[in-house]
Coordinates of C-alpha atoms in Angstrom, one line a residue:
M111 CA -0.3 -42.4 -17.3
K112 CA 3.3 -42.3 -18.4
T113 CA 5.8 -44.1 -16.1
T114 CA 7.7 -40.9 -15.4
T115 CA 4.9 -39.1 -14.0
A116 CA 4.5 -41.7 -11.1
R117 CA 7.6 -40.3 -9.3
G118 CA 8.9 -36.8 -8.9
S119 CA 11.2 -34.9 -11.2
G120 CA 15.1 -35.2 -10.9
A121 CA 16.7 -37.6 -9.0
E122 CA 13.6 -39.4 -7.7
S123 CA 12.0 -39.6 -11.1
G124 CA 14.6 -41.6 -12.9
E125 CA 14.3 -39.5 -15.9
F126 CA 17.5 -39.3 -18.1
P127 CA 19.6 -36.2 -17.2
T128 CA 19.7 -33.2 -19.5
R129 CA 22.6 -32.2 -21.6
S130 CA 23.8 -29.9 -19.3
Q131 CA 23.9 -32.0 -16.3
L132 CA 25.7 -34.6 -18.4
A133 CA 28.2 -32.1 -19.6
A134 CA 28.8 -30.9 -15.7
L135 CA 29.3 -34.6 -14.7
R136 CA 31.6 -35.3 -17.7
A137 CA 33.7 -32.3 -16.6
W138 CA 33.9 -33.4 -13.0
Y139 CA 35.2 -37.1 -14.2
A140 CA 37.6 -35.4 -16.4
G141 CA 39.1 -33.6 -13.3
L142 CA 37.6 -30.4 -12.8
S143 CA 36.5 -29.8 -9.2
A144 CA 32.7 -30.0 -8.4
R145 CA 32.7 -26.4 -8.0
V146 CA 34.0 -25.3 -11.2
A147 CA 32.2 -28.1 -13.2
V148 CA 28.7 -27.1 -11.9
A149 CA 29.7 -23.3 -12.1
Q150 CA 30.6 -23.6 -15.9
Y151 CA 27.8 -25.9 -16.9
L152 CA 25.1 -25.2 -14.5
G153 CA 25.5 -22.0 -13.2
Q154 CA 21.7 -21.3 -12.6
S155 CA 21.4 -24.2 -10.5
R156 CA 23.5 -22.4 -7.7
A157 CA 20.2 -20.4 -6.9
T158 CA 19.0 -23.8 -5.3
G159 CA 21.2 -23.2 -2.3
Q160 CA 22.6 -26.5 -2.8
S161 CA 26.3 -27.3 -2.9
S162 CA 28.0 -28.4 -5.8
R163 CA 28.9 -31.7 -4.6
T164 CA 25.1 -32.4 -3.6
I165 CA 24.2 -31.3 -7.2
L166 CA 26.5 -33.8 -8.9
G167 CA 25.7 -36.5 -6.5
G168 CA 21.9 -35.9 -7.5
I169 CA 22.8 -36.2 -11.2
R170 CA 24.7 -39.6 -10.4
R171 CA 21.7 -40.9 -8.5
Q172 CA 19.2 -39.7 -11.2
L173 CA 21.4 -41.8 -13.7
A174 CA 21.5 -44.6 -11.3
Q175 CA 17.7 -44.7 -10.9
Y176 CA 17.4 -44.4 -14.7
A177 CA 19.6 -47.5 -15.0
R178 CA 17.7 -49.4 -12.5
R179 CA 14.3 -48.8 -14.3
R180 CA 15.9 -50.6 -17.1
H181 CA 17.0 -53.6 -15.2
R182 CA 20.6 -52.6 -15.6
D183 CA 21.5 -52.9 -11.7
D184 CA 25.2 -53.4 -12.8
L185 CA 25.4 -50.1 -14.3
A186 CA 23.4 -48.5 -11.4
S187 CA 26.0 -49.8 -9.1
L188 CA 28.9 -48.8 -11.1
I189 CA 27.7 -45.1 -11.0
T190 CA 27.1 -44.9 -7.3
H191 CA 30.6 -45.4 -6.5
P192 CA 32.4 -43.5 -3.5
A193 CA 33.5 -39.8 -4.8
A194 CA 37.0 -40.9 -3.9
E195 CA 37.2 -43.5 -6.7
R196 CA 36.4 -40.9 -9.3
E197 CA 39.4 -41.1 -11.4
E198 CA 39.7 -44.9 -11.5
R199 CA 35.9 -45.1 -12.5
A200 CA 35.8 -42.2 -14.8
R201 CA 36.1 -44.2 -18.0
A202 CA 33.7 -47.0 -17.0
V203 CA 31.1 -44.3 -15.9
R204 CA 31.5 -42.6 -19.5
D205 CA 30.7 -46.1 -21.2
A206 CA 27.8 -46.7 -18.8
I207 CA 26.1 -43.2 -19.7
E208 CA 26.6 -44.1 -23.6
K209 CA 25.1 -47.3 -22.9
L210 CA 22.1 -45.8 -21.1
Q211 CA 21.7 -43.4 -23.7
Q212 CA 21.1 -46.2 -26.2
L213 CA 18.5 -48.3 -23.9
G214 CA 14.9 -48.2 -24.9
V215 CA 11.7 -47.5 -22.9
P216 CA 11.8 -49.4 -19.6
V217 CA 9.4 -52.3 -19.2
P218 CA 8.4 -53.2 -15.5
V219 CA 8.5 -56.9 -14.3
V220 CA 6.7 -58.4 -11.6
T221 CA 10.0 -59.1 -9.5
D222 CA 10.8 -55.2 -9.3
A223 CA 10.6 -53.3 -6.4
V224 CA 7.6 -51.0 -5.8
D225 CA 9.8 -48.0 -5.3
R226 CA 11.2 -48.6 -8.7
W227 CA 8.1 -47.8 -10.3
L228 CA 5.5 -46.2 -7.9
P229 CA 5.4 -42.9 -6.1
A230 CA 7.9 -42.6 -3.1
R231 CA 5.2 -42.1 -0.6
A232 CA 3.0 -44.8 -2.0
A233 CA 5.9 -47.1 -2.1
R234 CA 6.7 -46.5 1.6
A235 CA 3.4 -47.1 2.5
L236 CA 3.3 -50.3 0.8
Q237 CA 6.8 -51.4 2.1
G238 CA 5.3 -50.7 5.5
C239 CA 2.9 -53.6 5.2
G240 CA 5.4 -56.0 3.7
I241 CA 4.8 -55.4 0.2
R242 CA 8.1 -54.9 -1.4
T243 CA 7.7 -56.0 -5.1
L244 CA 5.1 -55.9 -7.8
A245 CA 4.7 -59.6 -7.1
D246 CA 3.7 -58.9 -3.7
L247 CA 1.4 -56.3 -5.0
T248 CA -0.7 -58.4 -7.3
V249 CA -1.3 -61.0 -4.6
R250 CA -1.8 -58.5 -1.6
V251 CA -4.0 -56.1 -3.0
P252 CA -7.4 -57.1 -1.4
R253 CA -10.4 -58.2 -3.3
R254 CA -12.8 -55.3 -2.2
R255 CA -13.4 -52.0 -3.7
R256 CA -11.6 -49.9 -1.3
W257 CA -8.6 -52.3 -1.0
W258 CA -6.2 -49.3 -0.3
A259 CA -7.8 -48.5 3.2
A260 CA -6.0 -51.4 4.8
V261 CA -2.6 -50.0 4.1
P262 CA -1.8 -47.3 6.4
G263 CA -0.5 -44.1 4.9
L264 CA -1.9 -44.9 1.4
G265 CA -4.7 -42.7 0.2
A266 CA -7.1 -42.7 -2.6
R267 CA -5.2 -40.8 -4.7
S268 CA -2.0 -42.9 -4.4
A269 CA -4.2 -45.8 -4.8
R270 CA -5.6 -44.5 -8.2
Q271 CA -1.8 -43.9 -9.4
I272 CA -1.1 -47.6 -8.6
E273 CA -4.2 -48.6 -10.4
E274 CA -3.3 -46.4 -13.4
F275 CA 0.2 -47.9 -13.3
F276 CA -1.0 -51.5 -13.8
A277 CA -3.7 -50.4 -16.4
A278 CA -0.6 -48.7 -18.3
N279 CA 1.6 -51.7 -18.2
P280 CA -0.4 -54.7 -19.4
V281 CA 3.2 -56.7 -19.7
L282 CA 2.9 -57.5 -16.0
T283 CA 0.3 -60.0 -17.2
E284 CA -3.2 -60.3 -17.6
R285 CA -3.3 -61.5 -13.9
A286 CA -1.7 -58.5 -12.4
R287 CA -4.3 -56.2 -14.3
A288 CA -7.3 -58.3 -13.0
L289 CA -5.9 -58.0 -9.5
V290 CA -5.6 -54.3 -9.5
V291 CA -7.7 -52.7 -11.9
T292 CA -10.9 -54.5 -11.5
P293 CA -12.6 -56.2 -8.6
R294 CA -11.0 -59.4 -7.7
T295 CA -13.5 -62.2 -9.0
E296 CA -10.9 -64.5 -10.9
I297 CA -8.7 -67.3 -9.3
S298 CA -5.9 -69.6 -11.1
P299 CA -4.4 -72.9 -10.5
W300 CA -1.7 -72.8 -8.1
E301 CA 1.2 -73.2 -10.8
H302 CA 0.1 -69.9 -12.0
L303 CA 0.0 -67.9 -8.7
I304 CA 2.7 -65.4 -7.8
V305 CA 3.2 -65.6 -4.2
P306 CA 5.3 -63.3 -2.0
Q307 CA 7.5 -64.3 0.4
E308 CA 5.2 -63.6 3.5
V309 CA 2.7 -66.2 2.5
D310 CA 5.1 -68.4 0.4
G311 CA 6.1 -70.6 3.6
S312 CA 9.7 -69.8 3.5
R313 CA 9.3 -68.1 6.7
G314 CA 6.2 -70.1 8.0
T315 CA 5.2 -69.6 11.4
F316 CA 5.3 -73.2 12.2
R317 CA 8.3 -74.2 10.2
A318 CA 10.8 -76.5 11.7
P319 CA 14.6 -75.5 11.8
Q320 CA 15.9 -76.1 8.0
A321 CA 18.9 -77.6 9.7
T322 CA 17.0 -80.8 10.5
C323 CA 14.6 -81.0 7.7
T324 CA 15.0 -83.9 5.4
L325 CA 13.6 -81.9 2.4
S326 CA 15.2 -79.5 0.3
A327 CA 12.1 -77.6 -0.3
Q328 CA 12.5 -73.8 0.3
D329 CA 8.8 -73.1 0.5
D330 CA 5.3 -74.7 0.8
Y331 CA 4.7 -75.3 -2.6
Q332 CA 7.7 -77.1 -3.2
A333 CA 7.1 -79.3 0.0
V334 CA 3.6 -80.2 -1.1
Q335 CA 4.8 -80.8 -4.7
A336 CA 7.4 -83.4 -3.0
W337 CA 4.7 -85.1 -1.1
L338 CA 2.6 -85.3 -4.3
S339 CA 5.4 -86.9 -6.2
L340 CA 5.3 -89.8 -3.7
Q341 CA 1.9 -91.0 -5.3
E342 CA 2.5 -93.3 -8.4
S343 CA -1.0 -93.2 -9.4
A344 CA -2.0 -90.6 -11.3
A345 CA -5.4 -90.6 -10.2
T346 CA -4.6 -90.5 -6.5
Q347 CA -2.0 -87.6 -7.3
R348 CA -4.9 -85.5 -9.1
A349 CA -7.2 -86.1 -5.9
Y350 CA -4.5 -85.1 -3.3
R351 CA -3.4 -82.2 -5.5
K352 CA -6.9 -80.8 -5.7
E353 CA -7.3 -81.0 -1.8
A354 CA -4.0 -79.3 -1.2
E355 CA -4.4 -76.6 -4.0
R356 CA -7.7 -75.6 -2.6
L357 CA -6.2 -75.2 0.9
M358 CA -3.2 -73.3 -0.3
L359 CA -5.2 -70.9 -2.4
W360 CA -7.6 -70.2 0.4
A361 CA -4.8 -69.9 3.1
I362 CA -3.1 -67.2 0.7
L363 CA -6.2 -65.3 -0.7
E364 CA -8.6 -65.5 1.9
R365 CA -6.4 -65.6 5.3
G366 CA -3.1 -63.9 4.0
K367 CA -1.1 -67.0 5.6
A368 CA 1.3 -69.8 4.4
L369 CA 0.3 -73.2 4.7
S370 CA 3.0 -73.6 7.4
S371 CA 1.4 -70.7 9.3
L372 CA -2.4 -72.0 9.6
T373 CA -3.5 -72.5 13.1
T374 CA -6.3 -74.6 14.6
E375 CA -8.6 -71.7 14.5
D376 CA -7.9 -71.5 10.6
A377 CA -8.5 -75.1 10.1
I378 CA -11.9 -74.8 11.7
A379 CA -12.7 -71.7 9.5
Y380 CA -11.6 -73.8 6.5
R381 CA -14.0 -76.6 7.5
A382 CA -16.8 -74.2 7.5
F383 CA -15.7 -72.7 4.0
L384 CA -15.8 -76.1 2.6
R385 CA -19.5 -76.4 3.6
R386 CA -20.2 -73.0 1.6
P387 CA -17.3 -71.6 -0.7
S388 CA -17.8 -68.0 -0.8
P389 CA -17.7 -65.8 -2.4
Q390 CA -19.2 -68.0 -5.1
E391 CA -18.2 -65.9 -8.2
R392 CA -14.4 -66.6 -7.1
W393 CA -14.4 -70.0 -5.9
V394 CA -17.3 -72.1 -7.7
G395 CA -17.9 -72.7 -11.3
P396 CA -18.4 -75.7 -13.7
A397 CA -15.7 -78.0 -14.6
R398 CA -13.4 -76.6 -16.6
P399 CA -9.6 -77.2 -17.7
R400 CA -7.0 -75.7 -15.7
T401 CA -5.9 -73.4 -18.7
S402 CA -9.1 -72.0 -18.9
S403 CA -10.1 -68.5 -17.4
E404 CA -13.1 -69.8 -16.1
W405 CA -11.6 -72.5 -13.9
R406 CA -12.5 -72.7 -10.3
P407 CA -11.5 -75.0 -7.5
F408 CA -15.2 -75.9 -6.6
Q409 CA -18.3 -77.0 -8.6
G410 CA -20.3 -76.3 -5.4
A411 CA -20.5 -76.9 -1.5
L412 CA -19.3 -80.0 -0.4
A413 CA -21.2 -82.9 1.4
P414 CA -20.1 -84.1 4.6
R415 CA -18.3 -87.2 3.4
S416 CA -16.5 -85.1 0.8
I417 CA -15.5 -82.6 3.6
A418 CA -14.4 -85.4 5.7
Y419 CA -12.2 -86.8 2.7
A420 CA -10.8 -83.3 2.2
L421 CA -9.5 -83.0 5.9
S422 CA -8.2 -86.4 5.9
V423 CA -6.2 -85.8 2.7
I424 CA -4.9 -82.6 4.4
G425 CA -4.4 -84.3 7.6
A426 CA -2.2 -86.9 5.9
L427 CA -0.1 -84.1 4.2
Y428 CA 0.7 -82.3 7.3
R429 CA 1.5 -85.4 9.3
W430 CA 4.1 -86.2 6.4
L431 CA 5.4 -82.7 6.9
I432 CA 6.0 -83.3 10.4
E433 CA 7.7 -86.6 9.7
Q434 CA 10.1 -84.7 7.2
R435 CA 10.6 -82.3 10.0
Y436 CA 9.5 -79.4 7.6
A437 CA 6.4 -78.3 9.9
L438 CA 6.1 -78.5 13.7
A439 CA 2.5 -79.1 14.0
N440 CA -0.9 -80.2 12.4
P441 CA -3.5 -77.8 12.7
F442 CA -6.1 -80.0 11.6
A443 CA -5.7 -82.6 14.2
G444 CA -8.8 -83.2 15.9
V445 CA -11.0 -81.2 13.5
K446 CA -14.1 -83.6 12.9
V447 CA -17.0 -83.3 10.4
K448 CA -20.6 -83.6 11.8
G449 CA -22.6 -86.2 9.7
A450 CA -19.7 -87.7 7.8
R451 CA -19.9 -91.0 9.2
R452 CA -20.4 -93.7 6.4
S453 CA -24.0 -95.2 7.1
G454 CA -24.6 -99.0 6.5
A455 CA -27.0 -98.6 3.5
F456 CA -25.8 -97.6 0.1
D457 CA -27.4 -94.7 -1.7
G458 CA -29.9 -96.7 -4.1
S459 CA -30.2 -93.4 -6.1
R460 CA -26.6 -93.7 -7.4
V461 CA -27.5 -96.8 -9.5
F462 CA -29.4 -97.3 -12.7
T463 CA -32.2 -100.2 -12.6
E464 CA -32.4 -102.7 -15.2
H465 CA -35.2 -100.7 -16.8
D466 CA -32.9 -97.4 -16.5
W467 CA -30.1 -99.3 -18.2
T468 CA -32.2 -100.6 -21.2
L469 CA -33.3 -97.0 -21.8
I470 CA -29.7 -95.7 -21.5
R471 CA -28.3 -98.2 -24.0
S472 CA -31.1 -97.7 -26.3
T473 CA -30.4 -94.1 -26.3
A474 CA -26.8 -94.6 -27.3
D475 CA -27.8 -96.7 -30.3
G476 CA -27.9 -94.6 -33.3
I477 CA -26.7 -91.5 -31.4
E478 CA -24.5 -90.4 -34.5
W479 CA -27.6 -89.5 -36.5
I480 CA -29.1 -87.2 -33.9
G481 CA -26.3 -84.7 -34.2
G482 CA -23.4 -83.4 -32.2
W483 CA -21.5 -86.9 -32.1
S484 CA -19.0 -88.3 -34.9
R485 CA -19.5 -91.8 -36.1
E486 CA -16.1 -92.7 -34.3
G487 CA -17.1 -91.0 -31.2
A488 CA -20.7 -93.0 -31.0
Q489 CA -18.8 -96.3 -31.8
R490 CA -16.6 -95.5 -28.9
L491 CA -19.2 -94.5 -26.8
R492 CA -21.3 -97.9 -27.3
F493 CA -18.2 -99.9 -26.5
V494 CA -17.5 -98.0 -23.3
L495 CA -20.9 -98.5 -22.1
D496 CA -21.0 -102.2 -22.6
F497 CA -17.4 -102.8 -21.4
W498 CA -17.8 -100.8 -18.3
Y499 CA -21.1 -102.2 -17.6
A500 CA -19.7 -105.8 -17.7
T501 CA -16.5 -105.2 -15.8
G502 CA -17.4 -102.5 -12.9
L503 CA -13.8 -101.1 -13.6
R504 CA -12.8 -97.6 -12.1
P505 CA -12.7 -94.7 -14.6
S506 CA -8.6 -94.6 -14.5
E507 CA -8.6 -98.3 -15.0
M508 CA -10.9 -98.0 -18.2
A509 CA -8.7 -95.3 -19.5
D510 CA -5.3 -97.2 -19.0
A511 CA -6.4 -100.5 -20.2
R512 CA -4.5 -101.9 -23.0
L513 CA -4.9 -105.0 -25.3
G514 CA -1.6 -106.4 -23.7
D515 CA -3.3 -106.4 -20.3
I516 CA -6.0 -109.1 -21.6
E517 CA -4.9 -112.8 -20.7
H518 CA -6.6 -116.2 -21.5
D519 CA -6.0 -118.7 -18.9
A520 CA -5.7 -122.5 -19.4
Q521 CA -9.5 -123.0 -18.9
G522 CA -10.2 -120.5 -21.7
D523 CA -11.2 -117.8 -19.3
V524 CA -10.4 -114.0 -20.1
W525 CA -9.2 -111.7 -17.8
L526 CA -7.9 -108.1 -17.7
S527 CA -4.9 -107.3 -15.7
V528 CA -5.2 -103.9 -13.8
V529 CA -3.6 -101.7 -11.4
G530 CA -6.1 -100.3 -9.1
K531 CA -6.4 -98.1 -6.0
G532 CA -3.2 -98.0 -3.9
L533 CA -1.2 -99.3 -6.8
K534 CA -2.7 -102.8 -5.9
Y535 CA -2.3 -105.4 -9.1
G536 CA -5.6 -107.2 -9.7
R537 CA -7.6 -109.3 -12.2
V538 CA -11.0 -108.6 -13.5
A539 CA -13.1 -111.2 -15.5
L540 CA -14.2 -110.4 -19.0
P541 CA -17.6 -111.9 -19.5
L542 CA -19.1 -112.5 -22.9
L543 CA -20.7 -109.0 -23.0
A544 CA -17.2 -107.2 -22.6
R545 CA -15.5 -109.8 -25.2
C546 CA -18.2 -109.4 -27.8
A547 CA -18.2 -105.6 -27.4
L548 CA -14.2 -105.6 -27.7
D549 CA -14.3 -107.7 -30.9
Q550 CA -16.9 -105.5 -32.5
Y551 CA -15.2 -102.3 -31.6
L552 CA -11.8 -103.5 -32.9
A553 CA -13.4 -104.4 -36.2
Q554 CA -14.9 -100.9 -36.4
R555 CA -11.3 -99.7 -35.8
G556 CA -9.9 -101.7 -38.5
L557 CA -7.8 -103.8 -36.1
P558 CA -7.3 -107.5 -35.9
V559 CA -9.7 -109.5 -33.7
T560 CA -7.5 -112.4 -33.1
P561 CA -5.5 -112.0 -30.0
A562 CA -2.0 -113.2 -31.5
H563 CA -2.0 -110.2 -34.1
W564 CA -2.6 -107.6 -31.3
S565 CA -0.4 -104.8 -30.6
P566 CA 0.1 -105.1 -26.7
K567 CA 0.2 -101.1 -26.4
T568 CA -3.0 -100.5 -28.2
A569 CA -5.6 -98.7 -26.1
L570 CA -9.2 -100.3 -25.4
I571 CA -10.2 -96.8 -25.5
P572 CA -8.6 -94.8 -28.0
G573 CA -8.3 -91.0 -28.6
L574 CA -10.0 -89.4 -31.3
A575 CA -9.5 -86.2 -33.2
E576 CA -12.0 -84.3 -31.1
D577 CA -10.0 -85.3 -27.9
E578 CA -7.1 -83.4 -29.4
T579 CA -4.6 -84.7 -26.8
G580 CA -5.9 -88.3 -26.7
I581 CA -8.1 -89.9 -24.0
G582 CA -7.4 -89.9 -20.2
A583 CA -9.5 -90.4 -17.0
S584 CA -10.4 -87.0 -16.9
R585 CA -11.5 -86.8 -20.8
L586 CA -13.2 -90.2 -20.4
W587 CA -15.2 -88.4 -17.6
S588 CA -16.4 -85.6 -19.8
V589 CA -17.2 -87.9 -22.7
M590 CA -19.6 -89.8 -20.1
R591 CA -21.0 -86.7 -18.6
R592 CA -21.8 -85.3 -21.8
F593 CA -23.7 -88.5 -23.0
F594 CA -25.5 -88.6 -19.4
L595 CA -26.8 -85.1 -20.1
H596 CA -27.8 -86.0 -23.6
A597 CA -29.6 -88.9 -22.5
A598 CA -31.3 -87.1 -19.7
H599 CA -32.5 -84.7 -22.3
A600 CA -33.6 -87.4 -24.5
L601 CA -35.6 -89.3 -21.9
E602 CA -36.7 -86.4 -20.1
K603 CA -40.7 -87.1 -21.6
V604 CA -40.3 -90.8 -21.8
N605 CA -39.2 -91.3 -18.0
A606 CA -38.6 -88.4 -15.9
S607 CA -37.1 -90.6 -13.2
T608 CA -34.3 -92.0 -15.2
A609 CA -33.8 -88.5 -16.9
D610 CA -33.3 -87.1 -13.2
K611 CA -30.6 -89.7 -12.3
L612 CA -28.8 -89.2 -15.7
G613 CA -28.5 -85.3 -14.9
R614 CA -26.9 -86.1 -11.4
A615 CA -25.0 -89.3 -12.8
T616 CA -21.2 -89.6 -12.7
P617 CA -18.9 -92.3 -14.6
H618 CA -18.6 -94.0 -11.3
W619 CA -22.2 -94.8 -11.2
M620 CA -21.2 -97.4 -13.9
R621 CA -19.3 -99.5 -11.2
H622 CA -22.1 -99.2 -8.8
T623 CA -24.5 -100.4 -11.4
H624 CA -22.4 -103.3 -12.3
A625 CA -22.2 -104.4 -8.8
T626 CA -25.7 -104.3 -8.2
H627 CA -26.8 -106.1 -11.3
A628 CA -24.3 -108.8 -10.7
L629 CA -25.5 -109.4 -7.2
A630 CA -29.1 -109.4 -8.3
R631 CA -28.5 -111.9 -11.0
G632 CA -27.3 -114.4 -8.6
A633 CA -23.5 -113.6 -8.5
E634 CA -21.9 -114.4 -5.1
L635 CA -20.9 -111.6 -2.8
V636 CA -17.4 -112.9 -2.6
T637 CA -17.2 -113.2 -6.6
V638 CA -18.3 -109.7 -7.0
R639 CA -15.9 -108.3 -4.1
D640 CA -12.8 -110.1 -5.9
N641 CA -13.9 -108.4 -9.2
L642 CA -14.4 -105.1 -7.8
R643 CA -11.1 -105.7 -5.7
H644 CA -12.5 -104.5 -2.3
A645 CA -10.7 -105.2 0.5
S646 CA -13.7 -106.3 2.5
V647 CA -16.9 -108.1 1.9
A648 CA -18.5 -105.5 4.1
T649 CA -17.6 -102.9 1.5
T650 CA -19.4 -105.1 -1.4
S651 CA -22.3 -106.3 0.7
V652 CA -23.7 -102.4 0.5
Y653 CA -24.9 -103.3 -3.0
L654 CA -27.3 -106.0 -1.7
H655 CA -29.4 -103.3 -0.2
T656 CA -29.9 -101.1 -3.0
D657 CA -32.8 -102.7 -4.8
E658 CA -35.7 -101.8 -2.1
V659 CA -38.3 -102.5 -4.5
K660 CA -37.4 -106.2 -5.0
R661 CA -36.9 -106.3 -1.1
A662 CA -40.3 -104.8 -0.2
R663 CA -42.0 -107.0 -2.7
Q664 CA -40.6 -110.1 -1.7
M665 CA -41.6 -109.2 1.8
G666 CA -45.1 -108.6 0.6
E667 CA -45.3 -112.0 -0.9
A668 CA -43.9 -113.4 2.4
F669 CA -46.8 -111.8 4.6
P670 CA -50.0 -111.5 2.2
A671 CA -53.1 -109.9 3.6
R672 CA -55.6 -112.2 5.5
S673 CA -58.3 -113.5 3.4
S674 CA -61.6 -112.2 3.6
G675 CA -63.3 -115.3 4.9
A676 CA -60.8 -115.8 7.7
A677 CA -62.2 -115.7 11.2

């Protein structure tokens, strides 16, 4: 559908005036009266019953609308001057008309007002619901087939015109087309979301007075970004961003509200949503990069402990916003999660047993000959497995480690300096397994093994060509998950139990396995606590109870069956 047919004709449509209309307008600017100018060049228009001034005014409005369609509001305001300023504006208006004649086909942008492009009746109905710009429309068009039924005064015919308008103007971005032309199934990271003022928080229901706010943020997104910038740890910032982004997307797309307008009832509804994100096609999907069209905020429903963590992060965000006098209240205060209390016993299914680890490590040997793994990628994988197993580092600590972080003390012991959770500095012992794995991998990379010849900035885990942008915690996570799934497939017929674990495993299981095996082999509880950098022995002690097979065997040996000859 052409854009000119979306409106009426003449002044309303924004079409360029005819030669006769321009001649009458130029004659009026040249000094003729409105009556003479219209009679000389538009004599047939007198049959409409309109006065000469009204006819010329309509031509000027038509020119102004034509200018606005082409984003020349400066020329539009020039043309719509008061009639008394005709003589002093005559030359400028003639120049403006010449410029407008040379302009190309108009291209709509998302910041345009809806009445600039859509039929007058449809535009009035949309404006009545607070939809004033095309950006508002891309977000506010509901995610169901009869979306227009929720807009009073907007019928099916007008809705089709709007959909045809977006279909005819793909320059409004693929996102705008997906929102209007097709059923809403896609979702984008918040940095790509076009948010209208009604839901961006600039006028949030529970916004504190701006005069007393310590933030310069104008809306909720800017305020949340300020909160995230406080977190110097990249891993913490990513974790907090995920929870804040999920809530903001849900608030805008499901509740039609700003973050600073949510109520306690909304908070309770969000808790239920986390238990079962729906509709699944919009919210749930496999892990994908944020740039992918398949990106989704969730990989599945959250467990009670994960829900409790999400609400704790959100609660911390709101408390900070209140402290900065940006928001007045925390709607998540008092919202609890049933079944989220941490139990004393650690889930032993998230640990690889000694036998599991033997099978896993054997699978990694020669993996480059199986297919899908480059020689350099296989060498890096084997180093990561041995070094991670021997140190129990966190994924972010593994990715950030550099040769300059390795220290040798006076006793000949080797340590790795790390910055862990909460930006806390710590040292991790490097046992012989870790040092041998590092020496072997450095030699494979063609780097010196002698510490005196090391470059301090050299990463322990390098990026390869297949990584494109280098190695980071997220890329390392992907590499490990890829290997776990490969090993699960390879071991499916050999050991179904190990294969099942590998199918569920995450890289953090390496840390659990390190701690469990260290304690089982006689390492003291305090030693393992310090190496893991736990704040409390109680946190580390959960790994003492993971090997239930061993416990059951020892108790069986302590209380054997009575001999058959006993009285």
